[in-house]
PDB file of C-alpha atoms in Angstrom:
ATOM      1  CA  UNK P 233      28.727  27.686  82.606  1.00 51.00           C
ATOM      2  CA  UNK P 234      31.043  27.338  79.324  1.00 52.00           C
ATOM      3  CA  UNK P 235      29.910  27.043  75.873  1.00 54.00           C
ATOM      4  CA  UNK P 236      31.042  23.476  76.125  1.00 54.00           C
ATOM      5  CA  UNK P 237      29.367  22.566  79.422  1.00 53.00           C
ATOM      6  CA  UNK P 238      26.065  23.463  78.056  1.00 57.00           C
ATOM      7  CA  UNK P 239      26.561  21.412  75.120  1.00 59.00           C
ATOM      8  CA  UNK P 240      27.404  18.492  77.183  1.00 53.00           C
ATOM      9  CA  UNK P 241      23.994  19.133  79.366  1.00 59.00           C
ATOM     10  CA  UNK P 242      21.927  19.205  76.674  1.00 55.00           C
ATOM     11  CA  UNK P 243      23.371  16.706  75.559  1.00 58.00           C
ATOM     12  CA  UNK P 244      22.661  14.481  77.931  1.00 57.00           C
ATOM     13  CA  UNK P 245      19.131  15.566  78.304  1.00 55.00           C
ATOM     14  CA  UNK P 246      18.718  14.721  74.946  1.00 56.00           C
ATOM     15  CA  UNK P 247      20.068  11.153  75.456  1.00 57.00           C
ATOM     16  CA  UNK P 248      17.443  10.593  79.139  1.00 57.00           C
ATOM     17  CA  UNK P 249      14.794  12.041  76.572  1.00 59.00           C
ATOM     18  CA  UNK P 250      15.520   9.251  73.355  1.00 59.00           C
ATOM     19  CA  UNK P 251      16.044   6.377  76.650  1.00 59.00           C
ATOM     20  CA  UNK P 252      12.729   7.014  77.562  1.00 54.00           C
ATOM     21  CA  UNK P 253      10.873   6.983  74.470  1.00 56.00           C
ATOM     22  CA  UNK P 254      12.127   3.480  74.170  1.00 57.00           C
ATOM     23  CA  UNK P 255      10.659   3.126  77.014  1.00 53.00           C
ATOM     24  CA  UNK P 256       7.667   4.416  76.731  1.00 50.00           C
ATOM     25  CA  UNK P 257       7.120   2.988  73.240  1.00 47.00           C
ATOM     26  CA  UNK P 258       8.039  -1.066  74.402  1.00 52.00           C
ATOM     27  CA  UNK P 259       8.195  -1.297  78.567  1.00 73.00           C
ATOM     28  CA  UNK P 260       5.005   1.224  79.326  1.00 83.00           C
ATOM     29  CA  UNK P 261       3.918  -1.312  82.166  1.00 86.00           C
ATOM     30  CA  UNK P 262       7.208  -2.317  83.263  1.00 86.00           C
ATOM     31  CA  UNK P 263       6.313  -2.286  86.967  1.00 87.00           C
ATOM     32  CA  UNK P 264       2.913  -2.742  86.641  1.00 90.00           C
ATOM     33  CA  UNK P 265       2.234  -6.168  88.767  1.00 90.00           C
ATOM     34  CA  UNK P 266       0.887  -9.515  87.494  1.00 89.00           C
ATOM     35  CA  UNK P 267      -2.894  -9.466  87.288  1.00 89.00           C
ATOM     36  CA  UNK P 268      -3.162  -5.375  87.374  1.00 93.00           C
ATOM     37  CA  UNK P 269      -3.783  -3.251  84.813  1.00 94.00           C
ATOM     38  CA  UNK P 270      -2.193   0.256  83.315  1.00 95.00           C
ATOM     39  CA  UNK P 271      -5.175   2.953  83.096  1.00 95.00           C
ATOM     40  CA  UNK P 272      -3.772   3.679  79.257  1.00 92.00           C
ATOM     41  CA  UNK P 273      -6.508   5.795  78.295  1.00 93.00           C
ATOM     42  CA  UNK P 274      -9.707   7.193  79.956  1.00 95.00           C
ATOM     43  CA  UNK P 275     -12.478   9.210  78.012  1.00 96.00           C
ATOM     44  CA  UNK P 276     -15.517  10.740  78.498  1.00 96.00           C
ATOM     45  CA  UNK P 277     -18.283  11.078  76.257  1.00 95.00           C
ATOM     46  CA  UNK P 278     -22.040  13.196  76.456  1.00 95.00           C
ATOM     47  CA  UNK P 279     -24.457  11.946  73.910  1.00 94.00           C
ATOM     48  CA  UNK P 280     -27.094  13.662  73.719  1.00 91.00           C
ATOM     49  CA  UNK P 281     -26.173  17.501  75.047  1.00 91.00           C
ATOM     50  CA  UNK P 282     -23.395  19.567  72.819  1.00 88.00           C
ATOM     51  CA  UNK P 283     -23.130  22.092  75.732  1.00 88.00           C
ATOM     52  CA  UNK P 284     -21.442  20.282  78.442  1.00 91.00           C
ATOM     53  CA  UNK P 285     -18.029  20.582  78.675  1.00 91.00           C
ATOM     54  CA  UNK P 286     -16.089  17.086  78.120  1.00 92.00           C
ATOM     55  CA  UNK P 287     -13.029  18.432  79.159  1.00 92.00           C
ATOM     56  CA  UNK P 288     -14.446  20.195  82.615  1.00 92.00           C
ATOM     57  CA  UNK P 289     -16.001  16.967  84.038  1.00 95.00           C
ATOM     58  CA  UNK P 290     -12.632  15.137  83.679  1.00 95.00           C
ATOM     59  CA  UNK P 291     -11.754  17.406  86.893  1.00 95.00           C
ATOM     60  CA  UNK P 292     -14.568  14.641  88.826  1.00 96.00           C
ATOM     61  CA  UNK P 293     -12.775  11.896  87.458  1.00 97.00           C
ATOM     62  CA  UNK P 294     -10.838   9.875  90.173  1.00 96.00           C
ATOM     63  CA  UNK P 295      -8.748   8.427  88.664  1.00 96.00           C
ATOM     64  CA  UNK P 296      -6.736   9.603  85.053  1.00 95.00           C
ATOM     65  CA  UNK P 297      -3.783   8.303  83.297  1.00 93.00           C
ATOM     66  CA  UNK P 298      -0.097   9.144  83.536  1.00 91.00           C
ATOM     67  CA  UNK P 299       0.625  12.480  82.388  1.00 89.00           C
ATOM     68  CA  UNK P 300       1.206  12.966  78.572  1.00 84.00           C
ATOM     69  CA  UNK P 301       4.228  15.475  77.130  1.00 83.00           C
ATOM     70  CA  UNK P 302       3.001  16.818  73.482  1.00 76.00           C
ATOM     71  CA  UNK P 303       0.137  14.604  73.798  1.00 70.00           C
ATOM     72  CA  UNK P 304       1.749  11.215  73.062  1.00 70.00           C
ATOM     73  CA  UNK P 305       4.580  10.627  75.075  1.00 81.00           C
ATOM     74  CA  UNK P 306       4.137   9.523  78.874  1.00 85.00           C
ATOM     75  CA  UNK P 307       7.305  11.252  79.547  1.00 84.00           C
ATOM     76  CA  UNK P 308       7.127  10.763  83.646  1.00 86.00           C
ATOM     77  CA  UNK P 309       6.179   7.540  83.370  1.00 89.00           C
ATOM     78  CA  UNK P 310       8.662   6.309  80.869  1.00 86.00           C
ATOM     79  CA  UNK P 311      11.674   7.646  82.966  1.00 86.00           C
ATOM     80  CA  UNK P 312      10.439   5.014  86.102  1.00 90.00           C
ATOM     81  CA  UNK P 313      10.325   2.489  83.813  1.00 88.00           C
ATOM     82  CA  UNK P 314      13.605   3.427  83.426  1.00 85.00           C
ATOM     83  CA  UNK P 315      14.588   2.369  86.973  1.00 86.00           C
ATOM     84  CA  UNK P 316      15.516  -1.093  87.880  1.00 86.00           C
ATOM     85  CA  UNK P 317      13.079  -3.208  90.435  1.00 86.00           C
ATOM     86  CA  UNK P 318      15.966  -3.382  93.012  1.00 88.00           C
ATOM     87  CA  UNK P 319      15.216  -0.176  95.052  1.00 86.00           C
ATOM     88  CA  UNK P 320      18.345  -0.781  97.563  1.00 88.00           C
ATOM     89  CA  UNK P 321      20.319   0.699  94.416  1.00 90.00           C
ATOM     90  CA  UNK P 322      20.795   4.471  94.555  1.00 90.00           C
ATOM     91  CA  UNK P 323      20.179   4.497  90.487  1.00 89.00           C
ATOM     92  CA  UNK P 324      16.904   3.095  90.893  1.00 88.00           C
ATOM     93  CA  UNK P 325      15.677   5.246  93.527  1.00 90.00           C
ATOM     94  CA  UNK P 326      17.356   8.380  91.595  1.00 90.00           C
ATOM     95  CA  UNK P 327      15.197   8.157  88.248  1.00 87.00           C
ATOM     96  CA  UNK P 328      12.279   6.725  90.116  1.00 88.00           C
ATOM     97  CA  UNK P 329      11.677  10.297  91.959  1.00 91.00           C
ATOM     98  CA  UNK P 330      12.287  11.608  88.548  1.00 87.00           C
ATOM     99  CA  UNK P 331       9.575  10.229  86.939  1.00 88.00           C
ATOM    100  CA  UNK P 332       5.656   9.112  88.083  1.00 90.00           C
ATOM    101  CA  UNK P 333       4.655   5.575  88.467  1.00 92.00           C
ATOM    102  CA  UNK P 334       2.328   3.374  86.506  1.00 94.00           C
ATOM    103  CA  UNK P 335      -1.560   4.517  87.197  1.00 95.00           C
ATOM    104  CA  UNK P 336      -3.302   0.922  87.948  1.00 95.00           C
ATOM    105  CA  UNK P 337      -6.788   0.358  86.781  1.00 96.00           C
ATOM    106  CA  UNK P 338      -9.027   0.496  90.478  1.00 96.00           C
ATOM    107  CA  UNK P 339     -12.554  -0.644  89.892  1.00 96.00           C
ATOM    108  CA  UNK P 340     -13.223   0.938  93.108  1.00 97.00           C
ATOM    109  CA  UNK P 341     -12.042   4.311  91.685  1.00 97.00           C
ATOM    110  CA  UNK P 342     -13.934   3.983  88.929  1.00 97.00           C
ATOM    111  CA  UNK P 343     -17.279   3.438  90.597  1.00 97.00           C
ATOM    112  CA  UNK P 344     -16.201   6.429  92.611  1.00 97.00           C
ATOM    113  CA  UNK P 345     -15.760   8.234  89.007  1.00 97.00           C
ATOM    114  CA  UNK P 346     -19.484   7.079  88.337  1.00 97.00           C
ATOM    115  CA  UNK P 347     -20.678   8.868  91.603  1.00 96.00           C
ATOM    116  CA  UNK P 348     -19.221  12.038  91.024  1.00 96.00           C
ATOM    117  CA  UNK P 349     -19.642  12.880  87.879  1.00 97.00           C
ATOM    118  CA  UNK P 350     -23.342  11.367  88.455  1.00 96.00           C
ATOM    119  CA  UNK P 351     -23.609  13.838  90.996  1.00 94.00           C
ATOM    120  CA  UNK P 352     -21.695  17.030  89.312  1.00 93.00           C
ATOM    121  CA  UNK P 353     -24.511  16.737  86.810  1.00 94.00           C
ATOM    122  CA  UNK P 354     -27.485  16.876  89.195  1.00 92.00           C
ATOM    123  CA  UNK P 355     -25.890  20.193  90.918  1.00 89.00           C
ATOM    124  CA  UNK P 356     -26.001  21.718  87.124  1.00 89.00           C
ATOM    125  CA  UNK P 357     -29.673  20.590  86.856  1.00 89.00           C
ATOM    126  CA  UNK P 358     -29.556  17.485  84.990  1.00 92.00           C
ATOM    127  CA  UNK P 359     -31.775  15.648  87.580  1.00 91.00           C
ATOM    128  CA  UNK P 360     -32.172  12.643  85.032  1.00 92.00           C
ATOM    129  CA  UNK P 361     -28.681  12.024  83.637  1.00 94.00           C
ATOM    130  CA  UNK P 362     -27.366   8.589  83.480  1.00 95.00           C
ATOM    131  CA  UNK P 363     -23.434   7.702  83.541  1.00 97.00           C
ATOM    132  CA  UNK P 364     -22.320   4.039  82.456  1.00 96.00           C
ATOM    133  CA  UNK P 365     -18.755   3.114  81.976  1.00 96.00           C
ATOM    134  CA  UNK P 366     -16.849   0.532  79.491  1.00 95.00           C
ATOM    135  CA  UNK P 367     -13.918  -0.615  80.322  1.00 94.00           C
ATOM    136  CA  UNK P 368     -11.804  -2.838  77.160  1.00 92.00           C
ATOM    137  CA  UNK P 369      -8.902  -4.551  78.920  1.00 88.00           C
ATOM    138  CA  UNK P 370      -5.788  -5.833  76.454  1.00 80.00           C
ATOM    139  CA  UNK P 371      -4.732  -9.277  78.556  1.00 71.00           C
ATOM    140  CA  UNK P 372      -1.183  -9.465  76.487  1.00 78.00           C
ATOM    141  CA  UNK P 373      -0.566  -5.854  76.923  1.00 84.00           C
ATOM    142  CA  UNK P 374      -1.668  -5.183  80.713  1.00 91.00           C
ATOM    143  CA  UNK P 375      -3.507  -2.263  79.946  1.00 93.00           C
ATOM    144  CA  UNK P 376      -7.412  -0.866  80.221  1.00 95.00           C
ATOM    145  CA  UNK P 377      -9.163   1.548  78.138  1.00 95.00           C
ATOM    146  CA  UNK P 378     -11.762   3.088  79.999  1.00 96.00           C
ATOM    147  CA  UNK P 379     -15.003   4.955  78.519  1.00 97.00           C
ATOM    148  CA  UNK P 380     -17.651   7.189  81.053  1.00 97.00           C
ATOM    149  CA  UNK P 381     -20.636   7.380  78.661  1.00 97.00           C
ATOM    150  CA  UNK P 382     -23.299  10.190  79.690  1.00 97.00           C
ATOM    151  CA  UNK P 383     -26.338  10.312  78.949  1.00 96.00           C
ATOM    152  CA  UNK P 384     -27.494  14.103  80.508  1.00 94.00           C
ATOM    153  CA  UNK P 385     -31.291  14.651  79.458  1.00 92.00           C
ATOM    154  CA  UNK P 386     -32.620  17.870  79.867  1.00 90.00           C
ATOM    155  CA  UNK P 387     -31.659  20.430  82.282  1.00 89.00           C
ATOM    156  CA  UNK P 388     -34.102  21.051  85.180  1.00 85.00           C
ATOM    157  CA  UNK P 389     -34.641  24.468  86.516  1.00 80.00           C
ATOM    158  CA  UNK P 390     -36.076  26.498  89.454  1.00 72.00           C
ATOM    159  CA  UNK P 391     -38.669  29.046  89.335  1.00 73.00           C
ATOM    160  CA  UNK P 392     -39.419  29.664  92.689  1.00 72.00           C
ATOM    161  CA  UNK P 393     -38.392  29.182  96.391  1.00 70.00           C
ATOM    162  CA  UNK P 394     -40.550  29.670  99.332  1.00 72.00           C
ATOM    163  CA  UNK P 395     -39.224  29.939 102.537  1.00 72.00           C
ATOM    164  CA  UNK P 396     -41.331  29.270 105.980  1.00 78.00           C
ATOM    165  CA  UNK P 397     -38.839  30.463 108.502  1.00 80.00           C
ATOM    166  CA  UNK P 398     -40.805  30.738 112.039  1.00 84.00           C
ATOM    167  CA  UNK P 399     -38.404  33.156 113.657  1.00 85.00           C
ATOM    168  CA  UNK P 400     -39.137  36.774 112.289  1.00 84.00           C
ATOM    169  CA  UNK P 401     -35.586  38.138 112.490  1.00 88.00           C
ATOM    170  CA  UNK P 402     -34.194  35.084 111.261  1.00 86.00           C
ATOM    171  CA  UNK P 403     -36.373  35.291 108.172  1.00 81.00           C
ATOM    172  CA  UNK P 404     -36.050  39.179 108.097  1.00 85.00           C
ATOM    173  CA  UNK P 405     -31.958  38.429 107.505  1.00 86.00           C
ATOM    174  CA  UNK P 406     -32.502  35.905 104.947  1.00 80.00           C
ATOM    175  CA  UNK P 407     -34.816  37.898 102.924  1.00 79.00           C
ATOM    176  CA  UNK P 408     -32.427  40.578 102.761  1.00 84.00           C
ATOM    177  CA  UNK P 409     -29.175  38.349 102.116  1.00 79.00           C
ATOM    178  CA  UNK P 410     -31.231  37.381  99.396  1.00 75.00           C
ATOM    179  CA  UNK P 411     -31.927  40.351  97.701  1.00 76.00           C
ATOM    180  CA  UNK P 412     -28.666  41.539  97.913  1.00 77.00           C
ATOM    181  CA  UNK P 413     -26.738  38.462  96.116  1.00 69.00           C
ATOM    182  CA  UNK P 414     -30.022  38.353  93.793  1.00 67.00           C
ATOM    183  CA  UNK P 415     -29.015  41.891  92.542  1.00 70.00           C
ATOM    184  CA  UNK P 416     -25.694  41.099  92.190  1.00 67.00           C
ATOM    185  CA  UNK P 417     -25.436  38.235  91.024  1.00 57.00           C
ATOM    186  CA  UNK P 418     -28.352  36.988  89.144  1.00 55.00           C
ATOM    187  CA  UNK P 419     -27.792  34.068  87.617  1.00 50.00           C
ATOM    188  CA  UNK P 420     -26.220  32.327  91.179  1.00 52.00           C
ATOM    189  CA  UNK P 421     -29.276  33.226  93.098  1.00 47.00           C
ATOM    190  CA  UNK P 422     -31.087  30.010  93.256  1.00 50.00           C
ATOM    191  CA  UNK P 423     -27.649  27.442  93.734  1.00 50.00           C
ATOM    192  CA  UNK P 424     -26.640  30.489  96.501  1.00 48.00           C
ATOM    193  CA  UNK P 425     -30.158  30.339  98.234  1.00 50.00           C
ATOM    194  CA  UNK P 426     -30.488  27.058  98.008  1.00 50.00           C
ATOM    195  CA  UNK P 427     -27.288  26.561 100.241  1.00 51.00           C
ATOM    196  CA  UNK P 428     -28.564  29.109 102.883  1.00 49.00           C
ATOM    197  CA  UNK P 429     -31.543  28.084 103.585  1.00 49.00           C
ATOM    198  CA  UNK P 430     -30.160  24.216 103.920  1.00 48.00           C
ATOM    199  CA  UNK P 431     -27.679  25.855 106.580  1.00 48.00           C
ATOM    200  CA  UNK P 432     -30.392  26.961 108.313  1.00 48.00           C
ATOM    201  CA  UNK P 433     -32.886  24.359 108.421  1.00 46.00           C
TER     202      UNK P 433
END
């Protein structure tokens, strides 16, 4: 490619990239539908327990905004917005596979949010936690804010296991599967021999 061809691509990447931050900064819900919702924002917050990762439960989440570029700019979402609602038009269907469409708020979702990060905690040992959710909705604007507030407690842990496993060579095995993983890895024992002896019960 010439000197002058590149200049003219980068151009015009240049000019989809400015066309979509107008987008993004005036027409962000665009094709969201009457009565719905853009998920604009979705956080999570632990109140009482510095050592859980924030940023790790968001992989439970079920549902998450459109994807940010430099951490402002919906960049995906702003080139569909770009697109025209007429989808028999080549244009429209062009820049619509370029780009991601609007995330709509799902209450249903979001109660499914509640139940797994609910339940991520309990398999770390925070039998007690509690998870609530806010949700601020912006009627002029069409878009929802959404807050998981966690309340963990304290961790529980387990000191011992018994096993009563009536077949002798059956509980012969398991005792020394156990070992073996215990000595190698020690501090996956209990979540390890927890899931074998549910397997065989």
């Amino acid at each position: 490619m010439s000197i002058s061809g590149r200049r003219i691509s980068v151009i015009s990447l240049l000019a989809v990239v400015a066309l979509a931050v107008m987008f993004a900064a005036c027409s962000s819900t665009r094709h969201v539908p009457q009565g719905q919702y853009l998920v604009d924002k979705v956080d999570i917050t632990v109140t009482d327990n510095a050592d859980i990762s924030e940023e790790q439960l968001v992989n439970y989440l079920r549902q998450t905004p459109n994807h940010k570029v430099l951490g402002f700019l919906k960049l995906q979402l702003a080139t569909y917005n770009m697109s025209g609602r007429d989808t028999t038009k080549w244009y429209n269907r062009w820049v619509r596979k370029l780009g991601r469409p609007p995330v709509i708020y799902d209450q249903e979702l979001t109660d499914a949010s509640v139940y797994q990060l609910h339940h991520a905690l309990i398999n770390k040992g925070y039998l007690d936690s509690e998870v609530t959710v806010d949700t601020v909705h912006t009627g002029k604007n069409r878009k929802v804010e959404v807050e998981y507030m966690i309340k963990a407690g304290l961790p529980h842990y387990v000191s011992t296991i018994d096993y009563n496993i009536p077949d002798s060579a059956i509980a012969a095995l398991v005792e020394t599967v156990l070992k073996r993983y215990a000595q190698a890895y020690p501090t996956c024992y209990v979540t390890m021999a927890t899931t074998l002896f549910q397997k065989i019960i």
